[in-house]
Each structure stands twice: as C-alpha cells, then as structure tokens.
Short mmCIF file of C-alpha atoms in Angstrom, two decimals:
data_model
loop_
_atom_site.label_atom_id
_atom_site.label_comp_id
_atom_site.label_asym_id
_atom_site.label_seq_id
_atom_site.Cartn_x
_atom_site.Cartn_y
_atom_site.Cartn_z
CA UNK A 1 129.16 112.21 116.85
CA UNK A 2 126.66 110.59 114.52
CA UNK A 3 126.13 112.83 111.52
CA UNK A 4 122.38 113.35 111.36
CA UNK A 5 121.80 115.01 108.02
CA UNK A 6 118.06 114.44 108.09
CA UNK A 7 115.21 113.74 110.49
CA UNK A 8 114.80 110.21 111.79
CA UNK A 9 111.66 108.50 110.46
CA UNK A 10 109.72 106.12 112.69
CA UNK A 11 107.79 103.49 110.74
CA UNK A 12 104.83 101.59 112.18
CA UNK A 13 105.15 98.59 109.89
CA UNK A 14 104.46 94.93 109.37
CA UNK A 15 100.95 95.43 108.00
CA UNK A 16 102.02 93.53 105.98
CA UNK A 17 105.75 93.00 106.34
CA UNK A 18 106.51 92.90 102.60
CA UNK A 19 104.55 96.12 102.00
CA UNK A 20 106.68 97.84 104.65
CA UNK A 21 109.85 96.76 102.84
CA UNK A 22 108.40 98.06 99.58
CA UNK A 23 107.84 101.40 101.33
CA UNK A 24 111.39 101.42 102.72
CA UNK A 25 112.76 100.67 99.26
CA UNK A 26 110.90 103.69 97.90
CA UNK A 27 112.35 105.92 100.63
CA UNK A 28 115.88 104.75 99.78
CA UNK A 29 115.31 105.10 96.02
CA UNK A 30 113.92 108.63 96.43
CA UNK A 31 116.84 109.83 98.57
CA UNK A 32 119.73 111.38 96.63
CA UNK A 33 122.75 109.55 98.04
CA UNK A 34 126.38 108.85 97.23
CA UNK A 35 127.33 107.15 100.49
CA UNK A 36 125.39 105.43 103.30
CA UNK A 37 125.52 108.63 105.36
CA UNK A 38 123.35 110.50 102.84
CA UNK A 39 120.43 108.15 103.52
CA UNK A 40 117.57 108.66 105.95
CA UNK A 41 117.70 107.02 109.36
CA UNK A 42 114.65 104.76 109.71
CA UNK A 43 113.51 103.19 112.96
CA UNK A 44 111.18 100.40 111.94
CA UNK A 45 108.82 98.32 114.01
CA UNK A 46 107.99 95.68 111.42
CA UNK A 47 105.33 94.04 113.55
CA UNK A 48 103.18 91.45 111.76
CA UNK A 49 101.49 90.62 115.09
CA UNK A 50 99.38 93.78 115.30
CA UNK A 51 95.80 92.48 115.76
CA UNK A 52 93.96 92.28 112.44
CA UNK A 53 92.49 95.61 111.39
CA UNK A 54 89.97 93.75 109.23
CA UNK A 55 88.75 91.62 112.14
CA UNK A 56 88.51 94.63 114.46
CA UNK A 57 86.47 96.76 112.05
CA UNK A 58 84.34 94.08 110.39
CA UNK A 59 83.94 91.41 113.07
CA UNK A 60 84.38 93.07 116.45
CA UNK A 61 87.85 91.48 116.81
CA UNK A 62 90.66 92.57 119.13
CA UNK A 63 91.28 96.33 119.04
CA UNK A 64 94.73 96.98 117.47
CA UNK A 65 94.72 100.55 118.83
CA UNK A 66 96.70 99.84 122.04
CA UNK A 67 99.39 97.93 120.08
CA UNK A 68 99.72 100.72 117.50
CA UNK A 69 99.93 103.35 120.26
CA UNK A 70 102.59 101.33 122.07
CA UNK A 71 104.63 100.98 118.85
CA UNK A 72 104.33 104.72 118.15
CA UNK A 73 105.41 105.73 121.65
CA UNK A 74 108.35 103.34 121.52
CA UNK A 75 109.50 104.74 118.16
CA UNK A 76 109.21 108.26 119.56
CA UNK A 77 111.21 107.27 122.66
CA UNK A 78 113.87 105.66 120.45
CA UNK A 79 114.46 108.94 118.64
CA UNK A 80 111.97 109.19 115.77
CA UNK A 81 111.27 112.80 114.73
CA UNK A 82 108.28 111.95 112.56
CA UNK A 83 105.96 108.92 112.31
CA UNK A 84 104.51 107.17 109.26
CA UNK A 85 102.46 104.00 108.83
CA UNK A 86 102.46 102.31 105.40
CA UNK A 87 99.03 100.70 105.87
CA UNK A 88 95.87 102.51 104.83
CA UNK A 89 93.36 100.58 106.95
CA UNK A 90 95.37 101.09 110.15
CA UNK A 91 94.74 104.82 109.74
CA UNK A 92 91.36 104.17 111.35
CA UNK A 93 93.52 104.44 114.54
CA UNK A 94 95.44 107.53 113.40
CA UNK A 95 93.76 109.73 116.02
CA UNK A 96 94.84 107.39 118.83
CA UNK A 97 98.45 107.51 117.63
CA UNK A 98 98.46 111.29 117.22
CA UNK A 99 96.92 111.78 120.68
CA UNK A 100 99.56 109.56 122.32
CA UNK A 101 102.66 111.14 120.73
CA UNK A 102 104.20 114.61 120.45
CA UNK A 103 105.90 114.26 117.04
CA UNK A 104 104.29 114.80 113.60
CA UNK A 105 102.37 111.91 112.01
CA UNK A 106 102.25 111.95 108.19
CA UNK A 107 98.93 110.42 107.10
CA UNK A 108 98.93 108.17 104.03
CA UNK A 109 95.26 109.08 103.52
CA UNK A 110 95.81 112.86 103.61
CA UNK A 111 98.86 112.70 101.36
CA UNK A 112 97.10 110.49 98.81
CA UNK A 113 93.94 112.60 98.76
CA UNK A 114 96.10 115.72 98.24
CA UNK A 115 97.36 114.15 95.01
CA UNK A 116 93.82 113.89 93.62
CA UNK A 117 93.28 117.64 93.13
CA UNK A 118 93.59 117.43 89.34
CA UNK A 119 90.91 114.74 88.98
CA UNK A 120 87.13 115.07 89.24
CA UNK A 121 86.31 111.34 89.51
CA UNK A 122 88.74 108.98 91.18
CA UNK A 123 88.47 105.21 91.68
CA UNK A 124 89.56 103.57 94.92
CA UNK A 125 90.88 100.07 95.56
CA UNK A 126 91.05 99.44 99.28
CA UNK A 127 90.21 96.75 101.81
CA UNK A 128 86.67 96.21 103.02
CA UNK A 129 87.65 97.52 106.47
CA UNK A 130 89.28 100.62 104.97
CA UNK A 131 86.08 101.33 103.01
CA UNK A 132 83.89 100.61 106.05
CA UNK A 133 85.95 103.16 108.02
CA UNK A 134 85.23 105.77 105.30
CA UNK A 135 88.78 107.12 105.59
CA UNK A 136 88.83 108.20 101.94
CA UNK A 137 85.10 108.85 101.49
CA UNK A 138 85.06 111.50 104.22
CA UNK A 139 87.89 113.46 102.57
CA UNK A 140 86.34 113.25 99.11
CA UNK A 141 82.94 114.38 100.38
CA UNK A 142 84.60 117.35 102.09
CA UNK A 143 86.32 118.26 98.81
CA UNK A 144 83.09 117.77 96.82
CA UNK A 145 84.74 115.25 94.50
CA UNK A 146 83.43 111.94 93.22
CA UNK A 147 84.96 108.72 94.55
CA UNK A 148 84.16 105.49 92.71
CA UNK A 149 84.18 102.39 94.93
CA UNK A 150 84.37 98.70 93.99
CA UNK A 151 81.09 96.78 93.80
CA UNK A 152 80.47 94.05 96.37
CA UNK A 153 81.54 91.47 93.82
CA UNK A 154 84.74 93.37 93.00
CA UNK A 155 85.46 93.78 96.69
CA UNK A 156 85.15 90.04 97.23
CA UNK A 157 87.65 89.49 94.41
CA UNK A 158 89.97 92.17 95.86
CA UNK A 159 89.84 90.46 99.27
CA UNK A 160 90.74 87.16 97.62
CA UNK A 161 93.73 88.74 95.83
CA UNK A 162 95.07 90.46 98.97
CA UNK A 163 94.94 87.13 100.81
CA UNK A 164 97.02 85.54 98.03
CA UNK A 165 99.57 88.40 98.05
CA UNK A 166 99.95 88.01 101.83
CA UNK A 167 101.05 84.40 101.36
CA UNK A 168 104.03 85.76 99.39
CA UNK A 169 102.64 84.55 96.07
CA UNK A 170 103.82 86.74 93.20
CA UNK A 171 102.14 84.88 90.34
CA UNK A 172 101.57 87.15 87.33
CA UNK A 173 97.89 86.11 87.35
CA UNK A 174 97.38 88.01 90.59
CA UNK A 175 98.68 91.20 88.97
CA UNK A 176 96.46 90.66 85.93
CA UNK A 177 93.39 90.16 88.15
CA UNK A 178 94.27 93.28 90.18
CA UNK A 179 94.67 95.26 86.97
CA UNK A 180 91.23 94.07 85.82
CA UNK A 181 89.67 95.43 89.03
CA UNK A 182 91.35 98.81 88.50
CA UNK A 183 90.28 98.92 84.83
CA UNK A 184 86.72 98.19 85.93
CA UNK A 185 86.77 101.47 87.87
CA UNK A 186 88.18 103.27 84.81
CA UNK A 187 85.35 101.93 82.64
CA UNK A 188 82.90 103.49 85.08
CA UNK A 189 84.61 106.86 84.60
CA UNK A 190 87.57 106.99 86.99
CA UNK A 191 90.23 109.41 85.69
CA UNK A 192 92.74 107.91 88.13
CA UNK A 193 92.76 104.96 90.53
CA UNK A 194 94.05 105.08 94.09
CA UNK A 195 96.02 101.98 95.18
CA UNK A 196 94.63 102.50 98.66
CA UNK A 197 96.23 99.37 100.10
CA UNK A 198 100.01 99.00 100.30
CA UNK A 199 99.80 95.37 99.13
CA UNK A 200 98.62 96.45 95.65
CA UNK A 201 101.94 97.80 94.31
CA UNK A 202 103.54 94.44 95.16
CA UNK A 203 101.72 92.98 92.14
CA UNK A 204 100.72 96.01 90.01
CA UNK A 205 103.10 98.55 88.44
CA UNK A 206 102.09 102.21 88.54
CA UNK A 207 102.33 102.34 84.75
CA UNK A 208 100.08 99.32 84.15
CA UNK A 209 96.76 101.15 83.77
CA UNK A 210 95.19 103.27 81.04
CA UNK A 211 94.90 106.08 83.64
CA UNK A 212 97.29 107.13 86.46
CA UNK A 213 97.57 104.63 89.31
CA UNK A 214 98.08 106.64 92.49
CA UNK A 215 100.19 104.38 94.71
CA UNK A 216 99.59 105.37 98.33
CA UNK A 217 102.94 103.68 99.12
CA UNK A 218 104.86 105.90 96.69
CA UNK A 219 102.97 109.03 97.71
CA UNK A 220 103.67 108.47 101.43
CA UNK A 221 107.34 107.73 100.63
CA UNK A 222 107.66 110.98 98.67
CA UNK A 223 106.06 112.98 101.50
CA UNK A 224 108.28 111.22 104.05
CA UNK A 225 111.51 111.96 102.18
CA UNK A 226 110.48 115.61 101.73
CA UNK A 227 109.77 116.02 105.44
CA UNK A 228 112.85 114.10 106.57
CA UNK A 229 115.16 116.20 104.42
CA UNK A 230 113.59 119.59 105.26
CA UNK B 1 97.10 90.44 123.49
CA UNK B 2 99.58 90.47 120.64
CA UNK B 3 100.06 86.94 119.35
CA UNK B 4 103.82 86.36 119.52
CA UNK B 5 104.37 83.12 117.65
CA UNK B 6 108.12 83.63 117.39
CA UNK B 7 110.95 85.56 118.99
CA UNK B 8 111.37 89.21 118.12
CA UNK B 9 114.49 89.89 116.07
CA UNK B 10 116.44 93.12 116.61
CA UNK B 11 118.37 94.23 113.53
CA UNK B 12 121.34 96.61 113.68
CA UNK B 13 121.01 97.83 110.12
CA UNK B 14 121.70 100.61 107.67
CA UNK B 15 125.21 99.39 106.80
CA UNK B 16 124.14 99.88 104.02
CA UNK B 17 120.39 100.54 104.07
CA UNK B 18 119.64 98.55 100.90
CA UNK B 19 121.61 95.54 102.17
CA UNK B 20 119.48 95.57 105.34
CA UNK B 21 116.31 95.48 103.23
CA UNK B 22 117.75 92.59 101.23
CA UNK B 23 118.32 90.76 104.52
CA UNK B 24 114.76 91.51 105.71
CA UNK B 25 113.39 90.24 102.39
CA UNK B 26 115.26 86.97 102.92
CA UNK B 27 113.81 86.62 106.44
CA UNK B 28 110.28 87.12 105.08
CA UNK B 29 110.85 84.74 102.14
CA UNK B 30 112.24 82.04 104.44
CA UNK B 31 109.31 82.21 106.88
CA UNK B 32 106.42 79.84 106.12
CA UNK B 33 103.40 82.17 106.28
CA UNK B 34 99.77 82.30 105.22
CA UNK B 35 98.83 85.52 107.00
CA UNK B 36 100.77 88.50 108.40
CA UNK B 37 100.64 86.97 111.88
CA UNK B 38 102.81 84.01 110.80
CA UNK B 39 105.74 86.34 110.07
CA UNK B 40 108.60 87.26 112.38
CA UNK B 41 108.47 90.51 114.34
CA UNK B 42 111.51 92.60 113.37
CA UNK B 43 112.65 95.70 115.22
CA UNK B 44 114.99 97.47 112.84
CA UNK B 45 117.36 100.34 113.41
CA UNK B 46 118.19 101.11 109.79
CA UNK B 47 120.84 103.66 110.67
CA UNK B 48 122.99 104.82 107.75
CA UNK B 49 124.67 107.37 110.05
CA UNK B 50 126.77 104.84 111.98
CA UNK B 51 130.36 106.17 111.65
CA UNK B 52 132.20 104.51 108.76
CA UNK B 53 133.68 101.15 109.73
CA UNK B 54 136.19 101.51 106.89
CA UNK B 55 137.40 104.90 108.15
CA UNK B 56 137.65 103.66 111.74
CA UNK B 57 139.69 100.55 110.89
CA UNK B 58 141.81 101.87 108.04
CA UNK B 59 142.21 105.59 108.78
CA UNK B 60 141.78 106.06 112.52
CA UNK B 61 138.31 107.58 111.94
CA UNK B 62 135.49 107.95 114.49
CA UNK B 63 134.87 104.77 116.48
CA UNK B 64 131.43 103.37 115.54
CA UNK B 65 131.43 101.16 118.65
CA UNK B 66 129.47 103.50 120.94
CA UNK B 67 126.77 104.01 118.26
CA UNK B 68 126.44 100.26 117.63
CA UNK B 69 126.23 99.59 121.38
CA UNK B 70 123.56 102.28 121.78
CA UNK B 71 121.54 100.79 118.91
CA UNK B 72 121.83 97.28 120.38
CA UNK B 73 120.75 98.38 123.86
CA UNK B 74 117.82 100.30 122.44
CA UNK B 75 116.66 97.27 120.41
CA UNK B 76 116.96 95.10 123.51
CA UNK B 77 114.96 97.63 125.56
CA UNK B 78 112.29 97.76 122.82
CA UNK B 79 111.71 94.03 123.12
CA UNK B 80 114.19 92.24 120.88
CA UNK B 81 114.89 88.65 121.99
CA UNK B 82 117.89 88.18 119.71
CA UNK B 83 120.21 90.56 117.84
CA UNK B 84 121.65 90.34 114.32
CA UNK B 85 123.72 92.74 112.21
CA UNK B 86 123.69 92.25 108.42
CA UNK B 87 127.13 93.86 107.93
CA UNK B 88 130.30 91.76 108.06
CA UNK B 89 132.80 94.56 108.75
CA UNK B 90 130.80 95.90 111.70
CA UNK B 91 131.42 92.56 113.42
CA UNK B 92 134.80 93.99 114.40
CA UNK B 93 132.66 95.52 117.21
CA UNK B 94 130.73 92.31 117.97
CA UNK B 95 132.41 91.91 121.37
CA UNK B 96 131.34 95.43 122.42
CA UNK B 97 127.71 94.67 121.48
CA UNK B 98 127.71 91.29 123.23
CA UNK B 99 129.24 92.79 126.38
CA UNK B 100 126.60 95.55 126.52
CA UNK B 101 123.50 93.35 126.08
CA UNK B 102 121.96 90.30 127.74
CA UNK B 103 120.28 88.71 124.71
CA UNK B 104 121.89 86.36 122.15
CA UNK B 105 123.79 87.89 119.23
CA UNK B 106 123.92 85.76 116.06
CA UNK B 107 127.23 86.43 114.31
CA UNK B 108 127.23 86.62 110.52
CA UNK B 109 130.91 85.57 110.58
CA UNK B 110 130.37 82.47 112.74
CA UNK B 111 127.31 81.35 110.78
CA UNK B 112 129.06 81.79 107.43
CA UNK B 113 132.22 80.00 108.55
CA UNK B 114 130.05 77.12 109.84
CA UNK B 115 128.77 76.66 106.26
CA UNK B 116 132.30 76.11 104.96
CA UNK B 117 132.86 72.70 106.61
CA UNK B 118 132.53 70.80 103.35
CA UNK B 119 135.21 72.85 101.54
CA UNK B 120 138.99 72.71 101.94
CA UNK B 121 139.80 75.97 100.11
CA UNK B 122 137.37 78.87 100.21
CA UNK B 123 137.66 82.29 98.58
CA UNK B 124 136.57 85.44 100.37
CA UNK B 125 135.25 88.70 98.96
CA UNK B 126 135.09 91.29 101.73
CA UNK B 127 135.94 94.91 102.35
CA UNK B 128 139.48 96.03 103.04
CA UNK B 129 138.50 96.85 106.65
CA UNK B 130 136.87 93.43 107.12
CA UNK B 131 140.07 91.76 105.87
CA UNK B 132 142.27 94.03 108.01
CA UNK B 133 140.21 92.99 111.07
CA UNK B 134 140.92 89.32 110.23
CA UNK B 135 137.37 88.35 111.23
CA UNK B 136 137.31 85.44 108.77
CA UNK B 137 141.04 84.65 108.74
CA UNK B 138 141.10 83.96 112.49
CA UNK B 139 138.27 81.41 112.19
CA UNK B 140 139.81 79.67 109.19
CA UNK B 141 143.20 79.42 110.86
CA UNK B 142 141.54 77.89 113.93
CA UNK B 143 139.82 75.32 111.68
CA UNK B 144 143.05 74.65 109.75
CA UNK B 145 141.40 75.44 106.43
CA UNK B 146 142.70 77.52 103.56
CA UNK B 147 141.18 80.93 102.88
CA UNK B 148 141.98 82.62 99.57
CA UNK B 149 141.96 86.42 99.70
CA UNK B 150 141.77 88.96 96.90
CA UNK B 151 145.04 90.48 95.67
CA UNK B 152 145.66 94.20 96.32
CA UNK B 153 144.57 94.94 92.77
CA UNK B 154 141.37 92.88 93.12
CA UNK B 155 140.67 94.59 96.44
CA UNK B 156 140.98 98.02 94.83
CA UNK B 157 138.47 96.90 92.17
CA UNK B 158 136.16 95.47 94.87
CA UNK B 159 136.28 98.78 96.78
CA UNK B 160 135.38 100.62 93.59
CA UNK B 161 132.40 98.31 92.96
CA UNK B 162 131.06 98.61 96.52
CA UNK B 163 131.20 102.41 96.23
CA UNK B 164 129.11 102.19 93.04
CA UNK B 165 126.57 99.83 94.63
CA UNK B 166 126.18 102.22 97.58
CA UNK B 167 125.07 104.98 95.20
CA UNK B 168 122.09 102.76 94.30
CA UNK B 169 123.48 101.95 90.87
CA UNK B 170 122.28 98.54 89.67
CA UNK B 171 123.95 98.50 86.26
CA UNK B 172 124.54 94.95 85.01
CA UNK B 173 128.22 95.83 84.42
CA UNK B 174 128.73 96.04 88.19
CA UNK B 175 127.43 92.50 88.60
CA UNK B 176 129.64 91.27 85.76
CA UNK B 177 132.72 92.90 87.33
CA UNK B 178 131.87 91.42 90.74
CA UNK B 179 131.44 88.00 89.16
CA UNK B 180 134.89 88.35 87.54
CA UNK B 181 136.45 88.98 90.96
CA UNK B 182 134.78 85.88 92.38
CA UNK B 183 135.83 83.77 89.38
CA UNK B 184 139.41 84.98 89.90
CA UNK B 185 139.36 83.30 93.33
CA UNK B 186 137.95 80.11 91.75
CA UNK B 187 140.76 80.05 89.20
CA UNK B 188 143.21 80.09 92.10
CA UNK B 189 141.50 77.01 93.55
CA UNK B 190 138.54 78.21 95.62
CA UNK B 191 135.87 75.49 95.87
CA UNK B 192 133.37 78.08 97.08
CA UNK B 193 133.37 81.87 97.47
CA UNK B 194 132.08 83.73 100.51
CA UNK B 195 130.13 86.90 99.70
CA UNK B 196 131.51 88.40 102.89
CA UNK B 197 129.93 91.79 102.37
CA UNK B 198 126.13 92.21 102.34
CA UNK B 199 126.36 94.59 99.38
CA UNK B 200 127.53 91.78 97.06
CA UNK B 201 124.20 89.91 96.68
CA UNK B 202 122.59 93.19 95.56
CA UNK B 203 124.40 92.74 92.23
CA UNK B 204 125.39 89.05 92.11
CA UNK B 205 123.03 86.07 92.21
CA UNK B 206 124.04 83.07 94.31
CA UNK B 207 123.77 80.87 91.22
CA UNK B 208 126.03 83.05 89.05
CA UNK B 209 129.34 81.31 89.72
CA UNK B 210 130.91 78.04 88.61
CA UNK B 211 131.22 77.13 92.33
CA UNK B 212 128.84 77.81 95.27
CA UNK B 213 128.56 81.47 96.27
CA UNK B 214 128.06 81.53 100.03
CA UNK B 215 125.96 84.64 100.65
CA UNK B 216 126.57 85.83 104.21
CA UNK B 217 123.23 87.66 103.95
CA UNK B 218 121.31 84.47 103.15
CA UNK B 219 123.20 82.41 105.72
CA UNK B 220 122.50 84.92 108.51
CA UNK B 221 118.84 85.10 107.43
CA UNK B 222 118.50 81.31 107.59
CA UNK B 223 120.11 81.21 111.05
CA UNK B 224 117.90 84.08 112.22
CA UNK B 225 114.65 82.43 111.07
CA UNK B 226 115.69 79.13 112.70
CA UNK B 227 116.40 80.83 116.04
CA UNK B 228 113.32 83.08 115.92
CA UNK B 229 111.01 80.13 115.27
CA UNK B 230 112.58 77.77 117.84
#
C-alpha cells in the first residue's frame, strides 16, 4: 500500500540533536525529488540522552554501548533496512551495534577515510575521545598514509568550541576560530582536512578553507542516499 | 541508566520531510540547553511514503489512515510519551490515531486555534484538502469567530506554490508570492493569518506580514516543548 521506492534508513541520532538534523537535511537535499513520495523514509531516534561518549572514553563514565545497541535494535524492528549514526566518536561502539543487528551499518569513519585516497597527508579535527579511540588513526596506518592531528593546545580549543556549539550558539566568531584550527593543520602540510565531528559543519562551510574540507556529515549522507536508492 | 529529563516526543513526520525538520529545529531552538542531555528525546518517523492526504480527501485516493495509525502505534511501542504530527491536513485522521493509541496526542489544529483568542477575524492559508476537511472552520464556528478563506483563484495559486516548495525549491519569488496570498487575506480584514500548512514557514518568515503570521509549526513546537518538559 505504501509506495516504498527506496530502502528505509534508520538513524541513531541526537549526538548532538542539531548535527542529526544537519545530516537529515543533507539526505533530503541529495535526493532527487518532485513530490514527498520521492524522498527517503527515515526512522530517527534523536536521542540526546545517550550517555556521554567523551565521559565513557576519557573518564570511565557510563558505557553508552547498551543504549546504542537498544536504539539500533529498535530501529531494525521498526523497519529500518540500513543503519547510520551521524556521530564520529560513537563509532567506538560500532562493533557492538553491528553484532546486535542483522542489517547493514554504514560507518561514517570508513566512508570518510575512503574519500581520502587522493591525498597523501590529511589533517583531522575530531573530539579528544574520538582521537583517543584511534578510529581514524588505525585506518590511516593501515593505508600507509599520514594523518595530522591537532596539538594538545589546539585540542583544548576545539573542545571549547564544540561545547559552545552544543549550547546552540551560532556566533560567527566560533566559525572563525574553527577555521583557524583547520588552517593550522594546513600550515603543517595537510592537503585536506577531515571534519571528523558532525558539530563542525554547523559553524564551518565546506568551502571555507584553502584546501578541501571533508565533511564527515556530507560524506555519510552521500553514502546513505546511494545505498538507500540502490 | 539513560537520564530522561523530559518526556519522549513521538513525531509522525515526512509530510513533507523538510517541514518535519523545520519543526524539529524549532523544538531544539525552544529548549533551554547547555549540553546534549538537556534536549528533548524525539522519536521520528519521517515517512514521505504516507499515501497523499490530498488525493485521499479530494480524489478518493488511498486512505492514509492505516499508515498513520501504524506509525503512531510503532512510536508508542518505541517509547514515545506523547505524539505530534507537524502536518495540518493529516489531522483529518487525528481521531483514528487517538483511538489506536493510549498516549496524549497534541493537535496542531487545536493549539493553533487556541492562539487566535485575541483576534476577531483571522485569515487561513491551508491546502485544499485541509479546507475541504473543515478542520479549522469547525473550531472557528464553535468559537463564533470569523475565518477568512482563500478564494478559488488564491487556492489554485497556493497549490502551485506548495508543489514548488515540495521540490526543494527555495527561490525568493516563492516567498514573495506566498506573502502576496497572505496579504490578500489581510486586505479583506484579517487581523492575523494562520500558516495552516507546515510548508509555508519554509518560504515565509513569521515577521514578513503587516499582521501577525501564526505559524502552526511554531505553535505546535511551543506546545510540544511545554508538555515534554512538564
């Protein structure tokens, strides 16, 4: 009865909530559509109450794994054909999600790394917990490519900016400061910079840098639309 | 384990998909928050494949009722404490949804009408199917207030504009044309105009008119945040 022209996408969201909406916007914008029915069906658990990934990885806080697994299983039960999670750090629990479900999981890390083939040295902006989990470093080492990371000082500044973005603040100064961090990586030789946190594109346009800014949000959205419309 | 500081909101969405995101944005913007955890948990079925409400009401098309009921029951089963549906026309099936679920349903029609108490004559921009269903007319008649409706010609123009918005087109000319329709109601004596279709605020700012524009999207979002944070 319902015309299902594409696969249903299950989204583990809310980390943060605004970043999930940004991701959903990209999915809609990337889908060729004349009427509502041409769009992709999205089942979204926009859950800002998932235990902090930062606290779990850095400070031995509550493990978010069981919550993420529960969300994934519920999305699968509700009819999702494929799962995505527009939060880089939460991919530290990707294996738990994949083990608990029978549908494909499209990894934001894998998709973003796949876009780096043309570059020899790539800079990465990501949270302290994402870096501590070595989600990107492991893939770059395997591919024998150089990954430039923020210094401790830059990481402290990045943490400060993400906290501001999460309050909903969209002051232009935050974007300028984020751009400065990305340019710092370019000055050290990065031929492209990965926006490895889905909060970054909320304040920084992909065209703002002197080198390509690889938005993990946009890259996951493109991969999701391609898979949903296969 | 999960800190639930507010009720979980279930959203019957996708009618259209962009209008649902606009509604979610409003919920996030209206929620006082410092960290992710302060935000409201939203379970969203952004389903653009719900059978056309226009076709069902105007042309004896497929009944969307069973799909809307299925979505509502699934959101309730997934943990929603309250249901909302950011689509005016779909409220023609509100009674079916309410009958099939045990949790509160916040009506976009009721909330919007409640905001009209201070006006004697209110204009309404809504789809042909929404008008045919007399969702707003019935409430205004009960309150003994005057509701100004678009002429047949204005309604044809409104239908044309909504079709353009649904293609994702955000040309300024569409906003200008929508504003002209609203101003037409003002010229006939409307002291305020109801944006009784959630596609309207995608092209028309609430401050754009010479009288208050009552965005049903914003009004439902405000009611939703109030109930979720009770």
